[in-house]
Short mmCIF file of C-alpha atoms and ligand atoms in Angstrom, two decimals:
data_model
loop_
_atom_site.label_atom_id
_atom_site.label_comp_id
_atom_site.label_asym_id
_atom_site.label_seq_id
_atom_site.Cartn_x
_atom_site.Cartn_y
_atom_site.Cartn_z
CA MET A 1 -6.98 3.24 22.08
CA ASP A 2 -9.36 5.48 24.05
CA LYS A 3 -12.08 8.25 23.48
CA LEU A 4 -12.16 7.74 19.64
CA GLU A 5 -15.91 8.18 19.62
CA SER A 6 -15.59 12.02 19.66
CA ASP A 7 -18.27 13.65 17.73
CA ASN A 8 -16.25 16.81 17.54
CA VAL A 9 -14.56 16.71 14.23
CA LYS A 10 -13.82 20.37 14.27
CA SER A 11 -10.85 19.85 16.54
CA LEU A 12 -9.19 16.88 14.70
CA PRO A 13 -5.95 15.47 16.12
CA ILE A 14 -2.86 16.03 13.83
CA VAL A 15 -3.19 12.55 12.65
CA TRP A 16 -6.59 11.34 11.98
CA SER A 17 -7.87 8.95 9.23
CA CYS A 18 -10.44 6.15 9.39
CA ASN A 19 -11.33 5.09 5.97
CA GLU A 20 -10.33 5.61 2.37
CA TRP A 21 -12.90 8.28 1.36
CA ASP A 22 -13.32 11.01 3.97
CA PRO A 23 -12.05 14.59 2.90
CA LEU A 24 -8.34 14.46 2.80
CA GLU A 25 -6.58 17.28 4.55
CA GLU A 26 -2.92 16.09 4.73
CA VAL A 27 -0.73 13.46 3.07
CA ILE A 28 2.60 12.10 2.58
CA VAL A 29 3.63 11.70 -0.96
CA GLY A 30 6.69 9.48 -1.70
CA SER A 31 9.84 9.86 -3.63
CA VAL A 32 11.83 7.93 -6.18
CA GLU A 33 14.98 9.92 -5.60
CA GLY A 34 18.04 7.69 -5.19
CA ALA A 35 15.89 4.40 -5.79
CA ILE A 36 17.75 1.12 -6.04
CA VAL A 37 16.55 -2.17 -7.94
CA PRO A 38 16.52 -4.95 -5.53
CA LEU A 39 19.01 -7.77 -5.93
CA TRP A 40 17.31 -10.93 -8.03
CA ASP A 41 18.41 -13.62 -5.54
CA ASP A 42 16.16 -12.15 -2.97
CA VAL A 43 13.58 -14.70 -2.68
CA ALA A 44 11.02 -12.48 -1.23
CA VAL A 45 11.45 -10.17 -4.34
CA GLN A 46 11.23 -13.29 -6.59
CA ALA A 47 7.98 -14.35 -4.99
CA ILE A 48 6.04 -11.37 -6.55
CA VAL A 49 8.17 -10.19 -9.63
CA PRO A 50 6.18 -11.05 -12.82
CA GLU A 51 8.40 -13.37 -15.02
CA HIS A 52 8.52 -10.70 -17.77
CA ALA A 53 10.56 -8.57 -15.42
CA ARG A 54 13.22 -11.12 -14.37
CA TRP A 55 15.48 -9.37 -16.97
CA PHE A 56 15.39 -6.06 -15.26
CA PHE A 57 16.46 -7.12 -11.98
CA GLU A 58 19.10 -9.36 -13.40
CA LYS A 59 20.53 -6.42 -15.25
CA TYR A 60 20.13 -3.67 -12.60
CA GLY A 61 19.82 -5.66 -9.25
CA GLY A 62 21.84 -3.50 -6.62
CA GLN A 63 22.18 -0.40 -8.92
CA PRO A 64 20.17 2.74 -9.15
CA PHE A 65 17.15 2.69 -11.32
CA PRO A 66 18.04 4.39 -14.77
CA ASP A 67 18.23 8.07 -14.52
CA GLU A 68 15.54 8.49 -17.14
CA MET A 69 12.98 6.42 -15.12
CA ILE A 70 13.72 8.36 -12.00
CA GLU A 71 13.15 11.68 -13.87
CA MET A 72 9.96 10.85 -15.41
CA ALA A 73 8.38 9.26 -12.42
CA SER A 74 9.55 12.34 -10.13
CA LYS A 75 7.82 14.59 -12.65
CA ASP A 76 4.52 12.55 -12.20
CA LEU A 77 4.93 12.69 -8.25
CA ASP A 78 5.42 16.60 -8.48
CA ARG A 79 2.48 16.98 -10.66
CA LEU A 80 0.45 14.83 -7.97
CA CYS A 81 1.67 17.22 -5.35
CA GLU A 82 0.72 19.98 -7.27
CA VAL A 83 -2.73 18.76 -7.82
CA LEU A 84 -3.14 18.00 -4.15
CA THR A 85 -2.00 21.44 -3.12
CA SER A 86 -4.58 23.01 -5.62
CA LEU A 87 -7.42 20.86 -4.03
CA GLY A 88 -6.29 22.42 -0.47
CA VAL A 89 -4.56 19.28 0.71
CA LYS A 90 -1.33 19.85 2.69
CA VAL A 91 1.55 17.64 1.19
CA LYS A 92 4.52 16.56 3.05
CA ARG A 93 7.63 14.59 1.45
CA PRO A 94 10.25 12.34 2.70
CA ASP A 95 13.82 13.21 3.60
CA LYS A 96 16.39 12.36 0.94
CA VAL A 97 18.27 8.92 1.84
CA ASP A 98 21.20 7.34 0.37
CA PHE A 99 19.50 3.93 -0.41
CA SER A 100 22.80 2.56 -2.28
CA LYS A 101 24.50 2.12 1.11
CA ASP A 102 25.23 -1.35 2.07
CA TYR A 103 24.07 -2.19 5.80
CA THR A 104 24.74 -5.23 7.75
CA THR A 105 22.68 -6.89 10.32
CA PRO A 106 23.99 -9.94 12.31
CA TRP A 107 22.34 -12.21 9.58
CA TRP A 108 22.65 -10.49 6.17
CA THR A 109 23.90 -7.56 4.22
CA SER A 110 21.65 -5.50 1.84
CA LYS A 111 21.21 -2.06 0.18
CA GLY A 112 17.88 -0.09 0.65
CA LEU A 113 15.20 0.43 -2.01
CA TYR A 114 13.33 3.72 -1.94
CA SER A 115 10.87 5.92 -0.20
CA ALA A 116 8.45 6.01 -3.05
CA MET A 117 5.56 4.05 -1.30
CA PRO A 118 4.72 5.22 2.19
CA ARG A 119 1.45 3.29 1.98
CA ASP A 120 3.30 0.12 2.20
CA ILE A 121 4.88 1.45 5.73
CA PHE A 122 2.31 3.43 7.55
CA LEU A 123 -1.04 2.27 8.47
CA VAL A 124 -3.13 5.31 10.02
CA VAL A 125 -5.81 4.19 12.08
CA ALA A 126 -7.79 7.07 13.74
CA ASP A 127 -5.10 8.90 15.77
CA THR A 128 -2.30 6.37 15.58
CA VAL A 129 0.37 5.87 12.99
CA ILE A 130 1.40 2.12 12.95
CA GLU A 131 4.84 1.44 11.45
CA ALA A 132 4.87 -1.84 9.68
CA PRO A 133 7.68 -4.14 10.36
CA MET A 134 8.02 -5.04 6.57
CA ALA A 135 9.58 -8.27 4.92
CA TRP A 136 12.00 -7.28 2.59
CA ARG A 137 15.59 -6.94 3.46
CA SER A 138 15.94 -3.78 1.18
CA ARG A 139 13.11 -1.98 3.21
CA TYR A 140 14.39 -2.84 6.72
CA PHE A 141 15.41 0.78 7.41
CA GLU A 142 12.88 2.45 4.85
CA SER A 143 10.66 4.04 7.64
CA PHE A 144 13.63 6.17 8.44
CA ALA A 145 13.38 8.35 5.21
CA PHE A 146 9.80 9.50 7.06
CA ARG A 147 11.30 9.47 10.62
CA ASN A 148 11.44 13.38 10.87
CA LEU A 149 7.84 13.55 9.46
CA ILE A 150 6.31 10.98 11.78
CA GLN A 151 8.28 12.53 14.77
CA GLU A 152 6.93 16.02 13.88
CA TYR A 153 3.37 14.34 14.06
CA PHE A 154 4.37 12.67 17.53
CA ASN A 155 5.36 16.02 18.74
CA LYS A 156 1.97 17.59 17.82
CA GLY A 157 0.20 14.58 19.72
CA ALA A 158 -0.12 11.75 17.39
CA LYS A 159 0.34 8.16 18.63
CA TRP A 160 3.05 6.18 17.07
CA LEU A 161 3.37 2.50 17.28
CA ALA A 162 6.09 0.45 15.75
CA ALA A 163 5.64 -3.38 15.10
CA PRO A 164 8.50 -5.61 16.13
CA LYS A 165 10.80 -6.15 13.15
CA PRO A 166 11.46 -9.90 12.04
CA SER A 167 15.30 -10.77 11.81
CA MET A 168 14.64 -11.63 8.25
CA ALA A 169 17.44 -14.22 8.63
CA GLY A 170 17.31 -17.20 6.30
CA ASP A 171 14.74 -19.12 8.31
CA PHE A 172 12.20 -16.29 8.21
CA TYR A 173 11.65 -17.20 4.50
CA ASN A 174 9.85 -20.41 3.37
CA LYS A 175 12.62 -22.40 1.66
CA ASP A 176 10.09 -24.65 0.02
CA TYR A 177 8.13 -21.72 -1.71
CA SER A 178 8.22 -21.53 -5.43
CA PRO A 179 6.34 -18.60 -7.33
CA GLU A 180 5.64 -21.29 -9.85
CA THR A 181 3.57 -23.40 -7.67
CA PRO A 182 2.00 -20.89 -5.21
CA TYR A 183 -0.57 -23.51 -4.16
CA ILE A 184 -0.37 -26.85 -2.66
CA GLY A 185 -4.06 -28.26 -3.10
CA ASP A 186 -6.20 -25.48 -2.38
CA GLU A 187 -3.92 -23.83 0.28
CA LYS A 188 -2.04 -20.67 -0.94
CA GLN A 189 1.58 -20.77 0.08
CA PHE A 190 3.85 -17.68 1.05
CA VAL A 191 7.46 -16.79 1.04
CA VAL A 192 7.37 -15.45 4.59
CA THR A 193 6.96 -18.08 7.33
CA GLU A 194 5.06 -17.93 10.58
CA ASN A 195 8.06 -17.89 12.84
CA GLN A 196 8.26 -13.94 13.17
CA ILE A 197 5.77 -11.05 13.01
CA ALA A 198 5.46 -9.69 9.60
CA PHE A 199 3.19 -7.29 7.76
CA ASP A 200 3.20 -4.49 5.27
CA ALA A 201 0.63 -1.76 6.02
CA ALA A 202 -0.57 -1.90 2.29
CA ASP A 203 -2.09 -5.32 3.05
CA PHE A 204 -4.83 -3.58 5.21
CA VAL A 205 -7.72 -1.59 4.02
CA ARG A 206 -9.78 0.50 6.40
CA PHE A 207 -13.65 0.95 6.68
CA GLY A 208 -13.70 2.71 9.82
CA LYS A 209 -14.16 0.34 13.00
CA ASP A 210 -13.81 -2.71 10.55
CA ILE A 211 -10.48 -3.33 8.80
CA LEU A 212 -9.86 -5.91 6.19
CA VAL A 213 -6.41 -7.73 5.63
CA GLN A 214 -5.08 -10.51 3.43
CA LYS A 215 -2.16 -12.80 4.36
CA SER A 216 0.36 -12.30 1.65
CA ASN A 217 4.09 -12.66 0.72
CA VAL A 218 4.86 -9.99 3.25
CA THR A 219 2.11 -10.37 5.85
CA ASN A 220 1.62 -13.28 8.00
CA ALA A 221 -0.84 -14.58 10.62
CA MET A 222 1.17 -13.21 13.48
CA GLY A 223 1.40 -9.77 12.01
CA ILE A 224 -2.27 -9.60 11.50
CA GLU A 225 -2.70 -10.65 15.04
CA TRP A 226 -0.30 -7.91 16.30
CA VAL A 227 -2.32 -5.51 14.51
CA ARG A 228 -5.59 -6.85 15.90
CA ARG A 229 -4.38 -7.01 19.59
CA HIS A 230 -2.85 -3.50 19.41
CA LEU A 231 -6.13 -1.90 18.06
CA GLY A 232 -8.13 -3.45 20.72
CA PRO A 233 -11.80 -4.38 21.03
CA GLU A 234 -13.08 -1.18 19.31
CA PHE A 235 -12.05 -2.38 15.88
CA THR A 236 -12.65 -5.83 14.14
CA VAL A 237 -10.04 -6.94 11.87
CA HIS A 238 -11.35 -9.50 9.29
CA GLU A 239 -8.88 -11.66 7.62
CA VAL A 240 -9.94 -12.11 3.71
CA GLU A 241 -8.56 -14.26 0.95
CA PHE A 242 -8.73 -13.65 -2.64
CA ASP A 243 -7.58 -15.49 -5.86
CA ASP A 244 -4.45 -13.42 -6.22
CA ALA A 245 -1.74 -16.26 -6.38
CA HIS A 246 1.02 -13.97 -5.54
CA PRO A 247 -0.47 -11.31 -3.09
CA MET A 248 1.50 -8.48 -1.93
CA HIS A 249 -0.59 -5.42 -1.02
CA ILE A 250 -4.48 -5.31 -1.22
CA ASP A 251 -4.93 -2.13 -3.02
CA THR A 252 -5.35 -3.57 -6.37
CA THR A 253 -8.03 -6.18 -5.23
CA ILE A 254 -10.53 -4.40 -3.31
CA VAL A 255 -10.84 -0.63 -2.95
CA PRO A 256 -13.97 1.12 -1.22
CA LEU A 257 -15.15 4.19 -2.99
CA CYS A 258 -17.51 5.72 -0.30
CA PRO A 259 -19.77 4.16 2.23
CA GLY A 260 -21.97 1.28 0.44
CA LYS A 261 -19.72 0.96 -2.73
CA LEU A 262 -16.90 -1.28 -3.29
CA LEU A 263 -14.68 -1.72 -6.39
CA ILE A 264 -13.29 -5.02 -6.93
CA ASN A 265 -10.87 -6.63 -9.29
CA PRO A 266 -12.90 -9.10 -11.30
CA THR A 267 -9.89 -11.52 -11.97
CA TRP A 268 -9.21 -12.11 -8.31
CA VAL A 269 -12.55 -11.38 -6.43
CA ASP A 270 -15.50 -13.72 -6.87
CA LYS A 271 -18.41 -11.52 -6.15
CA SER A 272 -20.46 -14.32 -4.59
CA LYS A 273 -17.48 -15.23 -2.20
CA LEU A 274 -17.04 -11.75 -0.97
CA PRO A 275 -17.53 -11.69 2.88
CA ASP A 276 -20.97 -11.15 4.24
CA LEU A 277 -20.07 -7.85 5.52
CA PHE A 278 -20.65 -6.40 1.98
CA LYS A 279 -24.13 -7.80 1.43
CA ASP A 280 -25.83 -4.54 1.44
CA TRP A 281 -22.98 -2.93 -0.66
CA GLU A 282 -23.00 -2.16 -4.18
CA ILE A 283 -20.11 -4.15 -5.78
CA ILE A 284 -18.57 -2.61 -8.87
CA GLU A 285 -16.23 -4.57 -11.05
CA ALA A 286 -13.23 -2.51 -12.25
CA PRO A 287 -12.81 -2.54 -15.96
CA ALA A 288 -9.77 -4.24 -17.90
CA PRO A 289 -6.54 -2.09 -17.42
CA VAL A 290 -5.41 0.04 -20.26
CA PHE A 291 -1.91 -1.04 -19.90
CA THR A 292 -1.99 -4.86 -20.46
CA ASN A 293 0.89 -7.16 -20.37
CA ASP A 294 2.98 -4.12 -19.81
CA SER A 295 6.54 -5.05 -19.73
CA ALA A 296 7.44 -1.97 -17.73
CA LEU A 297 5.41 -3.23 -14.74
CA PHE A 298 8.39 -4.63 -12.80
CA PHE A 299 6.71 -5.25 -9.45
CA SER A 300 3.08 -5.55 -10.14
CA SER A 301 0.27 -6.88 -11.97
CA ASP A 302 -1.71 -4.65 -14.67
CA TRP A 303 -4.26 -3.64 -12.08
CA LEU A 304 -2.43 -0.54 -10.88
CA THR A 305 -5.82 0.86 -12.40
CA MET A 306 -7.51 0.56 -9.33
CA ASN A 307 -4.55 2.02 -7.16
CA PHE A 308 -6.08 5.51 -7.25
CA LEU A 309 -6.48 8.29 -4.38
CA SER A 310 -9.78 9.64 -3.14
CA ILE A 311 -9.98 13.15 -2.09
CA ASP A 312 -13.34 12.73 -0.71
CA GLU A 313 -16.67 10.63 -1.47
CA LYS A 314 -16.84 12.01 -4.73
CA ARG A 315 -13.31 13.24 -6.11
CA ILE A 316 -10.78 10.69 -6.99
CA ILE A 317 -7.41 11.23 -8.56
CA VAL A 318 -6.80 8.61 -11.40
CA GLU A 319 -4.26 7.89 -14.08
CA GLU A 320 -5.30 9.89 -17.22
CA ASN A 321 -5.06 7.12 -19.64
CA GLU A 322 -7.36 4.81 -17.54
CA LYS A 323 -10.31 5.86 -19.74
CA PRO A 324 -12.52 3.01 -19.04
CA LEU A 325 -12.12 3.29 -15.28
CA ILE A 326 -12.76 7.06 -15.65
CA ASP A 327 -15.98 6.56 -17.57
CA LEU A 328 -17.17 3.88 -15.07
CA LEU A 329 -16.49 5.99 -12.01
CA LYS A 330 -18.50 8.81 -13.80
CA LYS A 331 -21.44 6.56 -14.59
CA HIS A 332 -21.49 5.81 -10.71
CA GLY A 333 -21.69 9.62 -9.74
CA PHE A 334 -17.98 10.08 -8.83
CA GLU A 335 -15.67 13.02 -10.31
CA PRO A 336 -12.35 11.72 -11.41
CA ILE A 337 -9.60 14.02 -11.65
CA PRO A 338 -7.26 12.57 -14.17
CA ILE A 339 -3.40 13.08 -14.00
CA PRO A 340 -0.52 11.53 -15.86
CA PHE A 341 1.04 8.96 -13.52
CA ARG A 342 1.95 5.99 -15.87
CA ASN A 343 5.78 6.91 -15.31
CA PHE A 344 5.66 6.05 -11.79
CA TYR A 345 4.15 2.38 -12.52
CA PRO A 346 7.34 0.77 -12.94
CA PHE A 347 8.38 1.41 -9.32
CA GLY A 348 5.37 -0.78 -8.27
CA GLY A 349 2.48 1.22 -7.70
CA SER A 350 0.04 4.26 -8.49
CA MET A 351 -1.12 7.19 -6.36
CA HIS A 352 -2.55 5.04 -3.57
CA CYS A 353 0.78 3.36 -2.93
CA ALA A 354 2.71 6.75 -3.48
CA THR A 355 0.73 8.19 -0.60
CA THR A 356 -0.41 7.88 3.01
CA ASP A 357 -3.20 9.58 4.52
CA ILE A 358 -2.32 11.68 7.51
CA ARG A 359 -5.54 13.25 8.09
CA ARG A 360 -9.10 12.90 6.72
CA ARG A 361 -11.93 14.96 8.24
CA GLY A 362 -14.48 12.43 9.53
CA LYS A 363 -15.53 10.18 12.41
CA LEU A 364 -14.71 6.84 13.37
CA GLU A 365 -17.87 4.80 12.37
CA LYS A 366 -19.30 1.50 11.62
CA TYR A 367 -20.14 0.78 7.94
CA PHE A 368 -21.40 -2.82 8.20
N1 NVA B 1 0.75 -6.74 -5.74
C1 NVA B 1 -0.60 -6.06 -6.26
C2 NVA B 1 -0.60 -4.73 -5.72
C3 NVA B 1 0.39 -3.62 -6.29
C4 NVA B 1 0.33 -2.29 -5.77
C5 NVA B 1 -0.64 -6.09 -7.74
O1 NVA B 1 0.45 -6.55 -8.33
O2 NVA B 1 -1.52 -5.90 -8.33
#
């Protein structure tokens, strides 16, 4: 990367986002249209699906999500788009793709999943879109739903870097991994091995020139090293580990609210064990989620509470039922904007997952 230090924020590149809180100007919002339920026999899926949700994959695996779920979640997404537009944010949506088609590589056959979670695939660091290689077979071609959009940004000057994809052949997955015993001694185990590069973009969280990342069931050490090397010496990529026994995506674990304020998931993050980086930051514990032991959370923990979207350093779009979170944010001087989003949760995320920043107005800075 070069010349990223520019003070001139008036003429931002078409793609420019350095953190989670600078004023949002343009965003991609995902879609659940045509979403397909992954097959239960996929070990990478088993690694993170909560036990209560197993029946759903056994019943619907390889089939479309039920129509009613798609309709209701689509309404939530459309409402999110309306609210973003009313706040002056430009919204882009993916192309319609047939995820039900079988595709075959030299090693395996699969169907697709969806284009609901652009945050999982694209990591925007300053002026560069990094396309993640992913680690689920059902997500191998997911980025193509966004290809026209990213190509448009490329044509307007964005940098675009795609990581090498793992084969996702059998030996890419850890045959000894068991979701029931995710630790051996103190050492966390993962379903992806280290034999090829793997990462999802949502395991990274951006704080300007510092980026935090966790190893997970979709992100390995080689994947982290690939990002570190390609970002170059201007950025520091810090690997962190928390107590999520089945990690996949960091955006319900730690969420920066603005410079100096970090929201943490108190069940997975021990304040006293946070990296030294945060010694001068205010650490705020997220309140317990409203939807607990929720049987409709098919891919995630209850903590989608924290998976919200910041419009700027004050305004945060949050799920309207999450009253304890709304009160807490207000207490800390933020201005929550509640919207209905509960019907999107069964697809595995909330509005942070459902979006990816394309442009936030600000500078590339050091916050630690
Ligand atoms: N795997 C995490 C993140 C989901 C967006 C969770 O289940 O909370």
